[in-house]
GROMACS .gro file of N, CA and C in nm:
model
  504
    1UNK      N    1   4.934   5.759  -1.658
    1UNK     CA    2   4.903   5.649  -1.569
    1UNK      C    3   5.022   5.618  -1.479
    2UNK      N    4   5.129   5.601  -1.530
    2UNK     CA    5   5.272   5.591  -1.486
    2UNK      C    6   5.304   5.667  -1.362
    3UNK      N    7   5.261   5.821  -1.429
    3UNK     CA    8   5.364   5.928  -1.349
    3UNK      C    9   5.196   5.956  -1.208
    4UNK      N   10   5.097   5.886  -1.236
    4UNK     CA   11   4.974   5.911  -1.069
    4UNK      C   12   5.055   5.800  -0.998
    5UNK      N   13   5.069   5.683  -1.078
    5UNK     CA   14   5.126   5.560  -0.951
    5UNK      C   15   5.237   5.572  -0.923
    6UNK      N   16   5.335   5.705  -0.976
    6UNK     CA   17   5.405   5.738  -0.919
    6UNK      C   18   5.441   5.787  -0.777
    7UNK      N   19   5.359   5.882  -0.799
    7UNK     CA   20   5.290   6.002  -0.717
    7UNK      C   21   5.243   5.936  -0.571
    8UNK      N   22   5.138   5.836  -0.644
    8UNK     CA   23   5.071   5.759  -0.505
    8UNK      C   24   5.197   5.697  -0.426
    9UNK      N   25   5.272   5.627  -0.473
    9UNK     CA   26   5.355   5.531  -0.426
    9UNK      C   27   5.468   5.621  -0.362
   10UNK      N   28   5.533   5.757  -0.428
   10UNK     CA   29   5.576   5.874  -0.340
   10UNK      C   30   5.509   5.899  -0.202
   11UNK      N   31   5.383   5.923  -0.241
   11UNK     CA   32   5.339   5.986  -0.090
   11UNK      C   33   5.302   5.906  -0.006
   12UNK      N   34   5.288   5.752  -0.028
   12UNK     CA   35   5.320   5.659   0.088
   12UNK      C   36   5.448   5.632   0.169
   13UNK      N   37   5.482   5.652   0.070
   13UNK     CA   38   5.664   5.648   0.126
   13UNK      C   39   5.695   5.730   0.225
   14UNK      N   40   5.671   5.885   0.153
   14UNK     CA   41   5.626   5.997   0.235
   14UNK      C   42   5.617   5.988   0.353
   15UNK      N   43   5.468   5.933   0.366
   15UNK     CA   44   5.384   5.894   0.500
   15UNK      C   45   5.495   5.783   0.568
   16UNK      N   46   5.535   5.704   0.543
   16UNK     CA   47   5.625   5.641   0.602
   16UNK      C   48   5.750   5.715   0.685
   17UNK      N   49   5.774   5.773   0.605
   17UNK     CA   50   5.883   5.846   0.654
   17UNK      C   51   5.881   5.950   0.751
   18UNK      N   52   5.792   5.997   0.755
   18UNK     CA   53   5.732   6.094   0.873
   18UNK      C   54   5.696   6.069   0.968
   19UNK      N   55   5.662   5.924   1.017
   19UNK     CA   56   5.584   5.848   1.099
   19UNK      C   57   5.710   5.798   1.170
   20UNK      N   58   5.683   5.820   1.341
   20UNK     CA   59   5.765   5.725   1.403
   20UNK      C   60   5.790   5.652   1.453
   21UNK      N   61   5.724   5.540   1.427
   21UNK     CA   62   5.666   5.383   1.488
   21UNK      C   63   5.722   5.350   1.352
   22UNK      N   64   5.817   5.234   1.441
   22UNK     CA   65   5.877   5.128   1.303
   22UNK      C   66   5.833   5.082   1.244
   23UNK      N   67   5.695   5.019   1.321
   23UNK     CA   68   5.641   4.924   1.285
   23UNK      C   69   5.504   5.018   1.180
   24UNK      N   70   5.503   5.112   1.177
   24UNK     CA   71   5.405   5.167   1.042
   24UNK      C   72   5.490   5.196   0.905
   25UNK      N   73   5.592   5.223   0.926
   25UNK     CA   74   5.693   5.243   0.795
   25UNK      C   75   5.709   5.083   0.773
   26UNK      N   76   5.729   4.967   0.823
   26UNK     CA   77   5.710   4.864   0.771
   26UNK      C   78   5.585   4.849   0.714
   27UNK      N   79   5.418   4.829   0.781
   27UNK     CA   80   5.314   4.804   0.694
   27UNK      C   81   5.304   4.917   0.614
   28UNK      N   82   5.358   5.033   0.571
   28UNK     CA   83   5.338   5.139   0.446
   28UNK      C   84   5.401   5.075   0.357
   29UNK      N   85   5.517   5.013   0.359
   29UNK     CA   86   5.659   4.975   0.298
   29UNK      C   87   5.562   4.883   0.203
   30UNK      N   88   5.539   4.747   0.249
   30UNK     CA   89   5.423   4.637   0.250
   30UNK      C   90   5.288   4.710   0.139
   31UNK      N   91   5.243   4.783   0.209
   31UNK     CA   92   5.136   4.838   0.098
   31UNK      C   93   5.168   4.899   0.020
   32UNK      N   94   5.282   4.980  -0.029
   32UNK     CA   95   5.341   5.041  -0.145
   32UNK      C   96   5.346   4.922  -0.275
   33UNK      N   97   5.394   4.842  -0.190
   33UNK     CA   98   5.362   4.693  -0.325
   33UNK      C   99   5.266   4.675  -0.336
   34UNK      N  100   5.114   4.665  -0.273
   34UNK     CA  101   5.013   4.636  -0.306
   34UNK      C  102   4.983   4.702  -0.410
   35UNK      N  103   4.964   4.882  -0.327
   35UNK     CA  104   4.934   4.950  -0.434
   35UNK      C  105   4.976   4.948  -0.556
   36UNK      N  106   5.142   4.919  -0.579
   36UNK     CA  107   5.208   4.925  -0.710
   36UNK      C  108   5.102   4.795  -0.800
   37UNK      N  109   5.106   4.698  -0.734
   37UNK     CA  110   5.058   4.574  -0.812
   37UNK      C  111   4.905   4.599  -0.857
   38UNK      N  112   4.813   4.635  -0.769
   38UNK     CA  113   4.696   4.678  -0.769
   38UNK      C  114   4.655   4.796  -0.903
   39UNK      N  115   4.739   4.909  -0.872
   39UNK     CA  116   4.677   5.045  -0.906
   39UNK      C  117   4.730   5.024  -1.088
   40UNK      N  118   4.800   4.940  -1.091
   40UNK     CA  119   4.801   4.955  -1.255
   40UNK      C  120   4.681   4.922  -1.323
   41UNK      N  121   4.575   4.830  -1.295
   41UNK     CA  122   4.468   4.822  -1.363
   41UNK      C  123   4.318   4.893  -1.300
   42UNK      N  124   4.348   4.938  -1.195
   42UNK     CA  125   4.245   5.003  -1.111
   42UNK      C  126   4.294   5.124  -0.996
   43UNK      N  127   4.346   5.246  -1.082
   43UNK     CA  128   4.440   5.351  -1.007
   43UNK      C  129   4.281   5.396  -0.899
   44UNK      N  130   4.161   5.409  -0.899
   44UNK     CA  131   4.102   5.444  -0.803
   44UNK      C  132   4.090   5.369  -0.736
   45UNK      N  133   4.141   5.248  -0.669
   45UNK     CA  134   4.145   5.175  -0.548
   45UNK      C  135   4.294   5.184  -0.506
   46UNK      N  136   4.343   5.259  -0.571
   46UNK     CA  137   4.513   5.295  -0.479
   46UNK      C  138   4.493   5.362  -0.332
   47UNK      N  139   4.361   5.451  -0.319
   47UNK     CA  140   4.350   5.525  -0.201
   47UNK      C  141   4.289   5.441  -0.138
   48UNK      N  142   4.199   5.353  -0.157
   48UNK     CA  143   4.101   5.256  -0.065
   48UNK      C  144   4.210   5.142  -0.020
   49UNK      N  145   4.310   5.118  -0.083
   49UNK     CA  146   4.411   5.042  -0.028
   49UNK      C  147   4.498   5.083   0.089
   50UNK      N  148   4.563   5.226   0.011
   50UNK     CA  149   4.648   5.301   0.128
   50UNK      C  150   4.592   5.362   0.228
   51UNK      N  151   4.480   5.414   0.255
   51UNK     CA  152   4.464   5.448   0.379
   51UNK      C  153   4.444   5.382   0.453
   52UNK      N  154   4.459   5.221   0.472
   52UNK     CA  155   4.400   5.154   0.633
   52UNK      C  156   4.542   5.127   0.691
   53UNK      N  157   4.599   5.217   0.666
   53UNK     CA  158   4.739   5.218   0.715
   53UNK      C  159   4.737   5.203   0.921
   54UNK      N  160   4.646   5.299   0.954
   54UNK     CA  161   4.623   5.309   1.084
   54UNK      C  162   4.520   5.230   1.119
   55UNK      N  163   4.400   5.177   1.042
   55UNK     CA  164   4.245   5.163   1.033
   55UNK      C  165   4.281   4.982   1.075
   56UNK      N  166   4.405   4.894   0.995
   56UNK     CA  167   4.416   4.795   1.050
   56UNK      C  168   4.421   4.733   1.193
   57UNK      N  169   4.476   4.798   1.311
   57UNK     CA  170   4.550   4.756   1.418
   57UNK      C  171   4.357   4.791   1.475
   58UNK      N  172   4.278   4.845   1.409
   58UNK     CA  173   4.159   4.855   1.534
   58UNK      C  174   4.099   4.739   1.437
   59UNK      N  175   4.075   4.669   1.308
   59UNK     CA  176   4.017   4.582   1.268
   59UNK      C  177   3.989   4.435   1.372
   60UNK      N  178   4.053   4.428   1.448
   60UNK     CA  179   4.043   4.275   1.556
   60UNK      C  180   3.893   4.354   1.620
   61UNK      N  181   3.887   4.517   1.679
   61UNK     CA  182   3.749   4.546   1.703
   61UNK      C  183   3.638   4.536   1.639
   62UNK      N  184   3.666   4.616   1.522
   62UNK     CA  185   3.539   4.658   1.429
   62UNK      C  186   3.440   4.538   1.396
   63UNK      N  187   3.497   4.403   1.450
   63UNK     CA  188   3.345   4.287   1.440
   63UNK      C  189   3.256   4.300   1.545
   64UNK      N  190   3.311   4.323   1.621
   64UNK     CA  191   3.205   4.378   1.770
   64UNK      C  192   3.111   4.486   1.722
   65UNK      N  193   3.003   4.472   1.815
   65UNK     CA  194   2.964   4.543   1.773
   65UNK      C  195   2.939   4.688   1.910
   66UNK      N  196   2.954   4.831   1.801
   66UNK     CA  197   3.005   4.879   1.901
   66UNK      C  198   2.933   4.920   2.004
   67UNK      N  199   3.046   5.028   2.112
   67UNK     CA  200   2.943   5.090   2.236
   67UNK      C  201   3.021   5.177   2.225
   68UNK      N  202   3.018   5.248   2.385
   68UNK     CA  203   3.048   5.381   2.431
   68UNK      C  204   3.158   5.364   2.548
   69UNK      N  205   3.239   5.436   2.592
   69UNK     CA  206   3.313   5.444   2.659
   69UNK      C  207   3.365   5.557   2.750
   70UNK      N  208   3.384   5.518   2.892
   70UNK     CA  209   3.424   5.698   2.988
   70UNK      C  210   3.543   5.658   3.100
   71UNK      N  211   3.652   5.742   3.031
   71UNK     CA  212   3.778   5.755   3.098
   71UNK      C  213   3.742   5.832   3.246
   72UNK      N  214   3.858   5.781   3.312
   72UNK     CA  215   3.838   5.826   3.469
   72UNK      C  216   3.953   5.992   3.393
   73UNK      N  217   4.037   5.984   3.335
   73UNK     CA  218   4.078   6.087   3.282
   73UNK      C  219   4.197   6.059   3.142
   74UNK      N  220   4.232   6.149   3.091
   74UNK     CA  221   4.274   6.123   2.911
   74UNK      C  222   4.424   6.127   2.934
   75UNK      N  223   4.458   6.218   3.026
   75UNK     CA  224   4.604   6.302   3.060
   75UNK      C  225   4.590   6.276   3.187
   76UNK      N  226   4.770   6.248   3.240
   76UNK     CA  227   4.814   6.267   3.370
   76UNK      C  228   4.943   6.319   3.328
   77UNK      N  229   4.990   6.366   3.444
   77UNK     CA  230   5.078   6.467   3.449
   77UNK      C  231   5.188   6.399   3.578
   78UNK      N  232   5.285   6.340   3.558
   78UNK     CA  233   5.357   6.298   3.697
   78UNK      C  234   5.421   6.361   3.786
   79UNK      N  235   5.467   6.506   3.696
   79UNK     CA  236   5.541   6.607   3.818
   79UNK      C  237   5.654   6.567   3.774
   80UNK      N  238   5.754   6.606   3.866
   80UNK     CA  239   5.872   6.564   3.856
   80UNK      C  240   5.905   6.487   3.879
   81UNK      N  241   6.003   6.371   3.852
   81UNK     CA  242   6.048   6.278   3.847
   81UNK      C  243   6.222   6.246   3.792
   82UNK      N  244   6.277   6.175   3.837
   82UNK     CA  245   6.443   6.166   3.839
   82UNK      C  246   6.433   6.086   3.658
   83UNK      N  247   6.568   6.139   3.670
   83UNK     CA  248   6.623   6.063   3.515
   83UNK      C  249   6.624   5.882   3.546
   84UNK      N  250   6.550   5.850   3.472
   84UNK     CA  251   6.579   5.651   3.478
   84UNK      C  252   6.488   5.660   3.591
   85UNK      N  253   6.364   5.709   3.614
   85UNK     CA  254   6.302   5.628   3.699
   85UNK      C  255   6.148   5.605   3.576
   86UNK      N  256   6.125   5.480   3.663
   86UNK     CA  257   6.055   5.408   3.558
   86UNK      C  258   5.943   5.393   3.642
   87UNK      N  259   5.824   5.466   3.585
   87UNK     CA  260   5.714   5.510   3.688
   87UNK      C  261   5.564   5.433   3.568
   88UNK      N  262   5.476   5.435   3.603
   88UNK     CA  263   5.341   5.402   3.583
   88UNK      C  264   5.178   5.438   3.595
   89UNK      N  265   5.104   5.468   3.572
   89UNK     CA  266   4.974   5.535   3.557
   89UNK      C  267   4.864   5.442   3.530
   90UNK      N  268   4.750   5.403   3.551
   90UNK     CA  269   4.644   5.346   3.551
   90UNK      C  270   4.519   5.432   3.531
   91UNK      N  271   4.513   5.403   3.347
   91UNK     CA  272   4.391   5.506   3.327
   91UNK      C  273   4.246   5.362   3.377
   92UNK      N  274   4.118   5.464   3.465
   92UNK     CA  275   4.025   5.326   3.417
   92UNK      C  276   3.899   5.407   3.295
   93UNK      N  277   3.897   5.310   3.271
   93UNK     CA  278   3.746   5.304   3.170
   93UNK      C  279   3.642   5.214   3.211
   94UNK      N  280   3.533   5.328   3.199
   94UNK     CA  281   3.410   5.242   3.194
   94UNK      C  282   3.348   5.197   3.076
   95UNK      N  283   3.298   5.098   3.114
   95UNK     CA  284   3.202   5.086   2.988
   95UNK      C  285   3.047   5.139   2.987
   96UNK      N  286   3.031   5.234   2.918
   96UNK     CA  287   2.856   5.322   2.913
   96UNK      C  288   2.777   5.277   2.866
   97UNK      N  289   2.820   5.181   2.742
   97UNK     CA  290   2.704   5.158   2.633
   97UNK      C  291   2.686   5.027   2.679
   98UNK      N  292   2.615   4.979   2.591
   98UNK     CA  293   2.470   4.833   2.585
   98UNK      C  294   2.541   4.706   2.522
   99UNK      N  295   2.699   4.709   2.502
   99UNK     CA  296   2.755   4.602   2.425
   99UNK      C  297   2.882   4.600   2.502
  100UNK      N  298   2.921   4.469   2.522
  100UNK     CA  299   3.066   4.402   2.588
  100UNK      C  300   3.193   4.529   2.474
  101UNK      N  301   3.257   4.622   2.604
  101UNK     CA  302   3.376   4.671   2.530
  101UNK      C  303   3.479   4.589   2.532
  102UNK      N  304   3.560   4.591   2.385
  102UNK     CA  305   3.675   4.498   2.360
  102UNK      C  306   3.775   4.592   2.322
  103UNK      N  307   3.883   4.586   2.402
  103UNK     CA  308   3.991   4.678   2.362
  103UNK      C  309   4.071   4.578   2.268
  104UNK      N  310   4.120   4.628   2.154
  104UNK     CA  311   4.174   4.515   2.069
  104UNK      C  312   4.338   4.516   2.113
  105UNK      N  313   4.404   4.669   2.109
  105UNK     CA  314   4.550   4.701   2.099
  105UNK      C  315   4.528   4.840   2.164
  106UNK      N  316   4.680   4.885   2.236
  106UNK     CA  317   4.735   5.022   2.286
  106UNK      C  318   4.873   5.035   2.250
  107UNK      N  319   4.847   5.114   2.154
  107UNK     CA  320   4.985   5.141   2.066
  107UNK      C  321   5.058   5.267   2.114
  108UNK      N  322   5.172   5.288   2.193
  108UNK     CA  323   5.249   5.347   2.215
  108UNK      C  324   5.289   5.455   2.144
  109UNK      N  325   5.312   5.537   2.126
  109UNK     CA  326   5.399   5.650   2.061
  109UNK      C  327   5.558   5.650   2.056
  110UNK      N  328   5.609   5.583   2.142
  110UNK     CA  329   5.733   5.522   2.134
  110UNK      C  330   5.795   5.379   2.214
  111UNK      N  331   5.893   5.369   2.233
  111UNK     CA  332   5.979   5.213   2.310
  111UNK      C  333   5.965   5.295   2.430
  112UNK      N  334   5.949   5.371   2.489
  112UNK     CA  335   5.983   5.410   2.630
  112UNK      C  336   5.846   5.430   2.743
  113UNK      N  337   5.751   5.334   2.615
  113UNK     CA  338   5.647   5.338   2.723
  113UNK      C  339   5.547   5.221   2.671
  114UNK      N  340   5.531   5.160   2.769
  114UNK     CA  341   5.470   5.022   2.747
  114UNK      C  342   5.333   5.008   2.811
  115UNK      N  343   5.261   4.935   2.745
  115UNK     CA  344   5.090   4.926   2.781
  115UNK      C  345   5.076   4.798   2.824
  116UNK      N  346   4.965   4.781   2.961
  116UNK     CA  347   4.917   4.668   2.959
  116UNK      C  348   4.739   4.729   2.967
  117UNK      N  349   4.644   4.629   2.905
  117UNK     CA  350   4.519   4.700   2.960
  117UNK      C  351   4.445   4.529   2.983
  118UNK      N  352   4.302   4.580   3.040
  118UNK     CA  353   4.186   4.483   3.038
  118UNK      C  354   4.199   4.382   2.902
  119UNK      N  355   4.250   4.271   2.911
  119UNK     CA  356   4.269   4.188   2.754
  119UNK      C  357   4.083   4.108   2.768
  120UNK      N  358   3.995   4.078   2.835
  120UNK     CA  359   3.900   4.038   2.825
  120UNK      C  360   3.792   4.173   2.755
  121UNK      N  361   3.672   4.097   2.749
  121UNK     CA  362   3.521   4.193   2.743
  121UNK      C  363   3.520   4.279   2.816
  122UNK      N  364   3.463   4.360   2.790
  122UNK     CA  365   3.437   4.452   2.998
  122UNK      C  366   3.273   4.485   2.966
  123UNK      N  367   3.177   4.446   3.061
  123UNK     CA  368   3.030   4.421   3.003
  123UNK      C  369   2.991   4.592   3.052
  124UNK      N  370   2.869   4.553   3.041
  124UNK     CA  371   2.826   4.723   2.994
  124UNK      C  372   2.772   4.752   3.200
  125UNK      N  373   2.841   4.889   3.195
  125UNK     CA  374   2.873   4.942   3.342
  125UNK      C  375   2.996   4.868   3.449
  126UNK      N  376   3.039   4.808   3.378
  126UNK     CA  377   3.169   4.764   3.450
  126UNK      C  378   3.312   4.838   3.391
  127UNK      N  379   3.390   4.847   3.470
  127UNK     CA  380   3.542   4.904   3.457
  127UNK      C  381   3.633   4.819   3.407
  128UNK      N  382   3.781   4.859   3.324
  128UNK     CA  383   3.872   4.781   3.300
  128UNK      C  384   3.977   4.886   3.325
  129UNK      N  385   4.093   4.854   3.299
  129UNK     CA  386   4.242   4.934   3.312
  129UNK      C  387   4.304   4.920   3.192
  130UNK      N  388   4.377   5.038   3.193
  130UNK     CA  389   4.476   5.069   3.127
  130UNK      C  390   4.568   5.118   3.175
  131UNK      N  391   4.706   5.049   3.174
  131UNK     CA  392   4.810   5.119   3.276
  131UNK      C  393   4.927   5.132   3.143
  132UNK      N  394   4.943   5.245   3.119
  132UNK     CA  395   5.112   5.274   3.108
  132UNK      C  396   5.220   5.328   3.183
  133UNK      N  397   5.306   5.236   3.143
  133UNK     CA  398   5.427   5.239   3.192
  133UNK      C  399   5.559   5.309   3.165
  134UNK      N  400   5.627   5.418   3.189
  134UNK     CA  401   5.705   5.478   3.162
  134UNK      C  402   5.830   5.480   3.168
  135UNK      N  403   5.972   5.485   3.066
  135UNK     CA  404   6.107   5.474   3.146
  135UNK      C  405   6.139   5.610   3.093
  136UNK      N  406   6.184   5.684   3.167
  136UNK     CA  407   6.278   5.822   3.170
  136UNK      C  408   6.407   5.833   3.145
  137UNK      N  409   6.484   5.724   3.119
  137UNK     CA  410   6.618   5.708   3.127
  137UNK      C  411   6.695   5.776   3.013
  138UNK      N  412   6.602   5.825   2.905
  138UNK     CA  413   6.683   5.861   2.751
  138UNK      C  414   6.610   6.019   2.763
  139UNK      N  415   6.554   6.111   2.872
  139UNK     CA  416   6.462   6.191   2.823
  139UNK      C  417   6.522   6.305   2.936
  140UNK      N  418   6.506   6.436   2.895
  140UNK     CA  419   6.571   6.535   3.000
  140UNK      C  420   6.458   6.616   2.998
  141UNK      N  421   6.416   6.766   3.103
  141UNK     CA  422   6.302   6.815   3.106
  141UNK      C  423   6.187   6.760   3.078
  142UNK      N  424   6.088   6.852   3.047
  142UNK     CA  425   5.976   6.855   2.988
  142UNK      C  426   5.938   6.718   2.899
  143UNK      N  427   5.855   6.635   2.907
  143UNK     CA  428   5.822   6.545   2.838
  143UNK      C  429   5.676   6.542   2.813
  144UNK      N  430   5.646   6.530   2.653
  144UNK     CA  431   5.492   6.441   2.747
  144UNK      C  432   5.466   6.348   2.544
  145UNK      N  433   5.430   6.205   2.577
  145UNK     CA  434   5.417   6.136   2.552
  145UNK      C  435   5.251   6.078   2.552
  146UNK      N  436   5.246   5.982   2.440
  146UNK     CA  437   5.073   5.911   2.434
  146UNK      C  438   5.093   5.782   2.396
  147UNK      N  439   4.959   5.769   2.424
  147UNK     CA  440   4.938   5.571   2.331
  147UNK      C  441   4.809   5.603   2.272
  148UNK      N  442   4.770   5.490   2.148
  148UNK     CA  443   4.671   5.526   2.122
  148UNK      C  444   4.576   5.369   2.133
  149UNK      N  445   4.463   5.422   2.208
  149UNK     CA  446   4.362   5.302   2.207
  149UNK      C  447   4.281   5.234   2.101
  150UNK      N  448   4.273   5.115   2.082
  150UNK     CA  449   4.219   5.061   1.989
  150UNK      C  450   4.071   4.979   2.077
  151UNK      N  451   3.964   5.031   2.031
  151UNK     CA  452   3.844   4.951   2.034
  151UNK      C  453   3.715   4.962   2.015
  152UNK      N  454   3.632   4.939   2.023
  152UNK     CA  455   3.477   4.924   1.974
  152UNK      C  456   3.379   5.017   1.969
  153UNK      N  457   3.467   5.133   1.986
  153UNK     CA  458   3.389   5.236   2.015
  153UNK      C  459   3.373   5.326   1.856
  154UNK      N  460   3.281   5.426   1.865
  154UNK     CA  461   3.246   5.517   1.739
  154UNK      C  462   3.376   5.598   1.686
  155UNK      N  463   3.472   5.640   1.808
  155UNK     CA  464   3.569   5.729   1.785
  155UNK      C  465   3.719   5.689   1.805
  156UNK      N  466   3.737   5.566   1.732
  156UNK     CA  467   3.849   5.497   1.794
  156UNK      C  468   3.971   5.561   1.699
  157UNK      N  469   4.151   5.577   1.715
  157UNK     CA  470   4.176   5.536   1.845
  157UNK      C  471   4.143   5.646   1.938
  158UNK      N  472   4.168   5.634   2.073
  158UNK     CA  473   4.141   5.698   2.184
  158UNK      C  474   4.294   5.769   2.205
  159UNK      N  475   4.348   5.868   2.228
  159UNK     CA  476   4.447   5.926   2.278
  159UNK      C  477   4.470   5.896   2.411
  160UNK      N  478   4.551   5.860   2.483
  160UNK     CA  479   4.569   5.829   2.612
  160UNK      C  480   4.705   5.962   2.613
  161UNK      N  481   4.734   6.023   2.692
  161UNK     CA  482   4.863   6.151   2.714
  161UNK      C  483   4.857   6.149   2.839
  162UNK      N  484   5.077   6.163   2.887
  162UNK     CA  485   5.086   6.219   3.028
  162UNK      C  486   5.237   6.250   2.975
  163UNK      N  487   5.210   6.368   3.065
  163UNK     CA  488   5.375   6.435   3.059
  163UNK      C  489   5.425   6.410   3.246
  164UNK      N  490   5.596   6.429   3.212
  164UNK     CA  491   5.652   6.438   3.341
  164UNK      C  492   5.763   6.561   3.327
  165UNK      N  493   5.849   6.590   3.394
  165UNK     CA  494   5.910   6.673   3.409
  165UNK      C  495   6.055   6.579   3.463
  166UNK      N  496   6.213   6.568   3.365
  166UNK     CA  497   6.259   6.482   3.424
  166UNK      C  498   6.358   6.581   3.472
  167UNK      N  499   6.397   6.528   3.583
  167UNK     CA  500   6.526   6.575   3.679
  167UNK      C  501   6.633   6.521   3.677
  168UNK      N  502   6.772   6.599   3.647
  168UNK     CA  503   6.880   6.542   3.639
  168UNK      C  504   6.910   6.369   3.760
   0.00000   0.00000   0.00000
């Protein structure tokens, strides 16, 4: 019994540690105690605990109820661009389906790129935005970077990706 809640509580850690958003090695950190406290009298809810590791940040959606959604495109590509210039992209989305889309969160892949999107409803056949924002200042060549979308849709999150090319 000892040496599984071992095991479990290893490979959260694990998962923590591999992950590079601070802020998920903190809520793993956080659920490693759950699990510890939890899994001693009920070791098969150690996994139903630890996996909403990612599954939380779309929960503000999942009360909606869902729809469908269509990017004007997934990836942009900026070309080249100078070291420290701090450039920006505007993905839009439509909304396809029969229910108000609610984007809950757009979680970054790192500090060097920041999201703003549509914070309201967006009703069904109307558009919203998503713009990220990019700084180049810590990054040489070849780059390419994502965020990930959080919302009401069947296949959430959404990958958002754009690479640039940085120039001395």
């Amino acid at each position: 019994m000892k040496k599984t809640l071992s095991i479990i509580a290893l490979s959260i850690i694990g998962l923590g540690l591999v992950s590079c958003k601070k802020e998920n090695k903190e809520v793993q950190s956080a659920e490693t105690v759950a699990v510890d406290s939890t899994a001693i009298t009920t070791p098969a809810t150690a996994d139903s605990i630890a996996t909403p590791a990612t599954g939380e940040a779309a929960a503000p959606a999942s009360n909606e109820p869902s729809t469908s959604i269509a990017l004007s495109e997934s990836n942009f590509d900026f070309g080249k661009i100078k070291k420290g210039d701090k450039v920006e992209h505007v993905y839009e989305v439509t909304n396809t389906g029969k229910n108000p889309l609610v984007i809950s969160e757009v979680k970054p892949g790192c500090g060097c790129t920041a999201p703003d999107f549509t914070k309201e409803p967006i009703m069904p056949g109307k558009k919203g935005k998503i713009t990220l924002h990019f700084d180049s200042s810590n990054f040489d060549g070849n780059v390419q970077k994502y965020a990930d979308v959080f919302a009401n849709v069947e296949k959430a999150p959404i990958k958002l990706t754009f690479t640039a090319n940085i120039q001395p």
